[in-house]
mmCIF file of C-alpha atoms in Angstrom:
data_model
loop_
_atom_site.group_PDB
_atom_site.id
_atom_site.type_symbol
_atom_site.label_atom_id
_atom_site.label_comp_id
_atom_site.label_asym_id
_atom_site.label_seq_id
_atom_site.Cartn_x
_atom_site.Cartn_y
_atom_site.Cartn_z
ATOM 1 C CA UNK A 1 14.252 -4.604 -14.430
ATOM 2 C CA UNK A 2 12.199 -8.035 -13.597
ATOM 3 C CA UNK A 3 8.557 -6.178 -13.625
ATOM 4 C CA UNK A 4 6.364 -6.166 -16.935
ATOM 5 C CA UNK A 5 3.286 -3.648 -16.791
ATOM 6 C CA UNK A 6 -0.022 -4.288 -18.448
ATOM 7 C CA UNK A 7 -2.497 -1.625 -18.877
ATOM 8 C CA UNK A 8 -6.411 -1.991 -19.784
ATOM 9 C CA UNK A 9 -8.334 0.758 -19.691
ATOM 10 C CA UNK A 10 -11.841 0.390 -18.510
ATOM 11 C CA UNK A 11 -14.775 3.243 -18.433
ATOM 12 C CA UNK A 12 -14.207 3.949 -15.385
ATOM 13 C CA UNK A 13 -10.613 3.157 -14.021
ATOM 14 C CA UNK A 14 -7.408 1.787 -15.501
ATOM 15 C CA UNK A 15 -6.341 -1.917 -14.671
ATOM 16 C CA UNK A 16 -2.522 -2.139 -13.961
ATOM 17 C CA UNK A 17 -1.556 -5.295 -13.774
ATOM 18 C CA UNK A 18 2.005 -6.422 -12.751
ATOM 19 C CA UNK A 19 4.172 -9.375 -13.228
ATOM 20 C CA UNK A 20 7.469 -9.948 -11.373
ATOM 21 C CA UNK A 21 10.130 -12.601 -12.809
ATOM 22 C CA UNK A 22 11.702 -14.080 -10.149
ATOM 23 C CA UNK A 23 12.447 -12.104 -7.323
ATOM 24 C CA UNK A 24 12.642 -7.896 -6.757
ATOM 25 C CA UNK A 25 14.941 -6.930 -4.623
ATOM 26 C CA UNK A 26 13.988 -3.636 -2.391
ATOM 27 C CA UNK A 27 17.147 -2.495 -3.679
ATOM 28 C CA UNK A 28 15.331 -2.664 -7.281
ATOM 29 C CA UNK A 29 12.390 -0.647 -6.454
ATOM 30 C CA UNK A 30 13.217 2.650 -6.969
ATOM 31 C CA UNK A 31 14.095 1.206 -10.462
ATOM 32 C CA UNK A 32 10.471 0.568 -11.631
ATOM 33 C CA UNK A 33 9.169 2.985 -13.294
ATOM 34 C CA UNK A 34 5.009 2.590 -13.276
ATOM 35 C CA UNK A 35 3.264 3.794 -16.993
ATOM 36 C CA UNK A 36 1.676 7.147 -16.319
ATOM 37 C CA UNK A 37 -2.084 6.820 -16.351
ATOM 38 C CA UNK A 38 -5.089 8.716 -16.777
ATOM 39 C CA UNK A 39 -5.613 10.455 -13.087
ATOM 40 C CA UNK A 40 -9.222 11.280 -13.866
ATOM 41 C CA UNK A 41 -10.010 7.493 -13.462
ATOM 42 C CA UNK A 42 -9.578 5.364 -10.517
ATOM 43 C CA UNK A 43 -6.533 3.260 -10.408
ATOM 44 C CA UNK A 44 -7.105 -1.542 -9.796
ATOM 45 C CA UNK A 45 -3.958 -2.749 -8.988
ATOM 46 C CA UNK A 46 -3.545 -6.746 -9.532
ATOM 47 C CA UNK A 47 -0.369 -8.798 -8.933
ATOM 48 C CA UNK A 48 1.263 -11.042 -7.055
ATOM 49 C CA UNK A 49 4.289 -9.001 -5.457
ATOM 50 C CA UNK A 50 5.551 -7.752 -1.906
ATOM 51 C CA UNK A 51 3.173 -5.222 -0.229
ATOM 52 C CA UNK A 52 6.304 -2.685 -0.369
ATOM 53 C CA UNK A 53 5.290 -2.615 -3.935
ATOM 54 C CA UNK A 54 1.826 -2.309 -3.657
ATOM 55 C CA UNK A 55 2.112 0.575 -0.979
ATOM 56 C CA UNK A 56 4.800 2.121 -3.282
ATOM 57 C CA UNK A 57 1.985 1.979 -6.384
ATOM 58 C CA UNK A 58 -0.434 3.467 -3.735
ATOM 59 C CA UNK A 59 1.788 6.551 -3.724
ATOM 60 C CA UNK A 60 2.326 6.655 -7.133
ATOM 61 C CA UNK A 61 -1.379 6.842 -7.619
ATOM 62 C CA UNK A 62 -2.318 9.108 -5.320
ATOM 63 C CA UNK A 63 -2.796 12.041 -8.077
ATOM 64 C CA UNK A 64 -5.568 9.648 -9.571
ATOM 65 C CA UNK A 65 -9.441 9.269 -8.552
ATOM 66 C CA UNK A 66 -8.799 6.368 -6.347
ATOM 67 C CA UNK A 67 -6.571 3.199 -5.787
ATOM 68 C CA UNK A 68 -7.580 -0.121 -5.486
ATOM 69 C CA UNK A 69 -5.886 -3.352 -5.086
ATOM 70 C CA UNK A 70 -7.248 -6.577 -6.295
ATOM 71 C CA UNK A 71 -7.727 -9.557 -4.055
ATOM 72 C CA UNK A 72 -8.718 -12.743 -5.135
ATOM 73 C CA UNK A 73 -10.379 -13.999 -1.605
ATOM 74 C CA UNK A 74 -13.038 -11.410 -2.251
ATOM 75 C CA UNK A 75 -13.391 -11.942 -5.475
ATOM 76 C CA UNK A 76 -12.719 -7.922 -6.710
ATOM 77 C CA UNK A 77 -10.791 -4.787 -5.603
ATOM 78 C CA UNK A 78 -11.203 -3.222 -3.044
ATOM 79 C CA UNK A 79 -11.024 1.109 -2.895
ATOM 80 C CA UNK A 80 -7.981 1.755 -0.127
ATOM 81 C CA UNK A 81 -7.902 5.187 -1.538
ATOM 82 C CA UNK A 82 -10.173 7.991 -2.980
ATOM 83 C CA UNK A 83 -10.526 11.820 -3.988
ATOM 84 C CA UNK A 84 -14.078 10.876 -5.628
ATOM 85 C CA UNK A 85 -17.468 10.618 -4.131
ATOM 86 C CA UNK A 86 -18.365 7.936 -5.940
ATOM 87 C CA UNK A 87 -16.215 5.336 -4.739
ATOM 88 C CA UNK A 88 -15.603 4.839 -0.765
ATOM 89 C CA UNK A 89 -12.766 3.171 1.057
ATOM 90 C CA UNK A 90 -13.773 -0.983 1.732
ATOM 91 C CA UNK A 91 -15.588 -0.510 -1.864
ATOM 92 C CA UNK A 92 -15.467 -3.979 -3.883
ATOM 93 C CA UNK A 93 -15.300 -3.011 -7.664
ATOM 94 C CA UNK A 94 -16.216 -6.533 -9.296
ATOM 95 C CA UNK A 95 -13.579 -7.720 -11.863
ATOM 96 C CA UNK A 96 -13.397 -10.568 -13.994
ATOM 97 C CA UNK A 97 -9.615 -11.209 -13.614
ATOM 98 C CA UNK B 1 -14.142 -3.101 15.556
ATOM 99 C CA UNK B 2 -11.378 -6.339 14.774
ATOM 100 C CA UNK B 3 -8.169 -4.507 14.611
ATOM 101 C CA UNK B 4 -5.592 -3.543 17.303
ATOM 102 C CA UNK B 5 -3.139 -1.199 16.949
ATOM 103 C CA UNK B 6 0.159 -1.127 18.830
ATOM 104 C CA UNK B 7 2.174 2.107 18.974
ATOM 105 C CA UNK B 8 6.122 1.568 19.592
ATOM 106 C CA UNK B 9 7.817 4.625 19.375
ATOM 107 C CA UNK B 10 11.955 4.606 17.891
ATOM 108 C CA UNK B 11 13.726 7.739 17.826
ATOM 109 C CA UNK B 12 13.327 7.768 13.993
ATOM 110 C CA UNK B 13 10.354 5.956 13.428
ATOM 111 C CA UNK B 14 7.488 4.885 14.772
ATOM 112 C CA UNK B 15 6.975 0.962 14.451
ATOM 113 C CA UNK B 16 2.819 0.507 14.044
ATOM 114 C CA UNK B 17 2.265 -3.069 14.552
ATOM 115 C CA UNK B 18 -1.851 -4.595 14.113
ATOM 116 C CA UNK B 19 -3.502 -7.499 14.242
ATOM 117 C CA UNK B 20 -6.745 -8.457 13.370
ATOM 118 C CA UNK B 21 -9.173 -10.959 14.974
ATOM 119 C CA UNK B 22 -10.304 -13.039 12.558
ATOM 120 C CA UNK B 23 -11.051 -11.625 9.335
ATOM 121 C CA UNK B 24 -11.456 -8.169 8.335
ATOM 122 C CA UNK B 25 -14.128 -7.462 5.380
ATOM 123 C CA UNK B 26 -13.719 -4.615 3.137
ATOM 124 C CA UNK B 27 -16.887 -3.211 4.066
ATOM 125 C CA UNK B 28 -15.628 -2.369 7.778
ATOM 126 C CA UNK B 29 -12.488 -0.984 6.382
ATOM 127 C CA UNK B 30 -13.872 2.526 6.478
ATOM 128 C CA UNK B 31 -14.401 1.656 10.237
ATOM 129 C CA UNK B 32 -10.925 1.003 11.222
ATOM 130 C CA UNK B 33 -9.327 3.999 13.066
ATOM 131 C CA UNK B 34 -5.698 4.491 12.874
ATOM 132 C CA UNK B 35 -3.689 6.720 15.296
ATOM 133 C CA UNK B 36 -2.591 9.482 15.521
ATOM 134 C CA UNK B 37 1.204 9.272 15.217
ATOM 135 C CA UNK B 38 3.796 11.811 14.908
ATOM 136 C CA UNK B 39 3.971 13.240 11.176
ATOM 137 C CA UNK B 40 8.021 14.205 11.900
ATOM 138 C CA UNK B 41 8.894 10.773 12.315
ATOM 139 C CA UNK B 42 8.387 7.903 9.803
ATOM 140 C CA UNK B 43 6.531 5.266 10.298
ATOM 141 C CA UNK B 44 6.923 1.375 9.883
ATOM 142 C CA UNK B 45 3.409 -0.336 9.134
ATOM 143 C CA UNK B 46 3.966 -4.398 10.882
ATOM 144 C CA UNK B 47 1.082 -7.261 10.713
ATOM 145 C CA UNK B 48 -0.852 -9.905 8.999
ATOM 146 C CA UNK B 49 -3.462 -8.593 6.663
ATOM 147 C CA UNK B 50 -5.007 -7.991 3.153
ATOM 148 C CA UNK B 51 -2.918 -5.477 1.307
ATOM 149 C CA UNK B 52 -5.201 -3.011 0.690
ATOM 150 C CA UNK B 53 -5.510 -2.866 4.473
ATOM 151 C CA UNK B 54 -1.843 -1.545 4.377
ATOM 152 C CA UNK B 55 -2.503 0.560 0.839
ATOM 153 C CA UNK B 56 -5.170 2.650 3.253
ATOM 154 C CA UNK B 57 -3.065 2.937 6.262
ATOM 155 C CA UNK B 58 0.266 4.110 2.957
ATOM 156 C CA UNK B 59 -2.568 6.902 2.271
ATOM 157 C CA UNK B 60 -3.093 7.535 5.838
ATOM 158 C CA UNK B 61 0.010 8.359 6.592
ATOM 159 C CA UNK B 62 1.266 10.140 3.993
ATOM 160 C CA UNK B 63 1.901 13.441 5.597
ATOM 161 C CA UNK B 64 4.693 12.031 7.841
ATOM 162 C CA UNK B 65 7.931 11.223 7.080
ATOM 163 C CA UNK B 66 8.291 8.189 5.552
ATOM 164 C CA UNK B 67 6.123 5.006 5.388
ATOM 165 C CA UNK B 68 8.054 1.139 5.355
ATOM 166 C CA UNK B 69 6.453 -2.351 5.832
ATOM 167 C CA UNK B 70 7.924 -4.790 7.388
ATOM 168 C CA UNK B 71 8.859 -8.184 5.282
ATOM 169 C CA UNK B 72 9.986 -10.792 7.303
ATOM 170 C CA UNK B 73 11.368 -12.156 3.727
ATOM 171 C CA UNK B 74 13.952 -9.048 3.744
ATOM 172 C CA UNK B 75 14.623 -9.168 7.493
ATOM 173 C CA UNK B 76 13.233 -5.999 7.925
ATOM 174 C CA UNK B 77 11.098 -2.573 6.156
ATOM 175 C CA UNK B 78 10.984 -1.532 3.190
ATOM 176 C CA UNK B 79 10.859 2.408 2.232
ATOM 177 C CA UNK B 80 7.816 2.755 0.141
ATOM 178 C CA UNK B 81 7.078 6.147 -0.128
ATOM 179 C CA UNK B 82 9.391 9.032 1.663
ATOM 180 C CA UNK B 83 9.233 12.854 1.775
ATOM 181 C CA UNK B 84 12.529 13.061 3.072
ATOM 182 C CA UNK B 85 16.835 12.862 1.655
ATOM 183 C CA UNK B 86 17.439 10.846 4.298
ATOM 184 C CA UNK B 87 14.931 7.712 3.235
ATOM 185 C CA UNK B 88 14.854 6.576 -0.334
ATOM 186 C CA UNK B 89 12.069 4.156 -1.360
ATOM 187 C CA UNK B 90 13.590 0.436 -1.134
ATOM 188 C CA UNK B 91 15.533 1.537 1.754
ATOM 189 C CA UNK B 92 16.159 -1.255 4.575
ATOM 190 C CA UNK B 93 15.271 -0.636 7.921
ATOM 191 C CA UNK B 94 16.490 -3.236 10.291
ATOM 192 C CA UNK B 95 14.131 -4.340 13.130
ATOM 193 C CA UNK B 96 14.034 -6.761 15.835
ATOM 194 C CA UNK B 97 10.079 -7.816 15.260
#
């Protein structure tokens, strides 16, 4: 399987990060098994990889406080998915990535 | 609102195609309105934009069948998250986009 995990835990959510080597195949994906994480926290999602995997992450996460996916041209994540008043879809949590 | 939404219904799937004008900010994303589509069917997310864009509209429709994004890299969409034996994630679904 070409996909390393890396997990830092912060206060208040859990940073997965991702790295591919080379290429995944779709065929591949059902392969990948993502680290369980703590679902009381949110979940920041940073990588460079095809948005199949991203949306597939999404649904792994859905059990946790909220999902967010990191993107570089706004300089944070943003929150596409929460079960937590604290944190609102189009959020920006600020990162230092 | 700088997102259109285009509705093309398959037997099996709905394809949901969008494009935005110019750029969309996070902070409108809790703006953007998705349709309504039909949760027995699954549904193929299409376009050009950020991927938390398509991590919401994963979320969003999660109570149909099936959700795939189209990668022009794989000639097609990917399964990313399924609810049904016919579907597995990483699934191809061939399309003429």
């Amino acid at each position: 399987m070409n996909i390393k995990f890396q997990v830092d835990e912060k206060e208040e959510y859990t940073i997965l990060s991702f790295e591919l080597e080379g290429n995944l195949p779709p065929s591949e994906l059902k392969e990948v098994k993502p680290p369980n994480l703590i679902g009381a926290k949110g979940v920041v999602l940073s990588g460079r990889g095809p948005i199949w995997l991203y949306c597939y992450l999404t649904h792994v996460y859905h059990p946790t406080r909220f999902v967010a996916t990191y993107d570089p041209r706004v300089g944070g994540a943003v929150v596409a998915e929460t079960h937590c008043k604290e944190y609102s879809v189009g959020d920006i949590i600020k990162l230092d990535i």
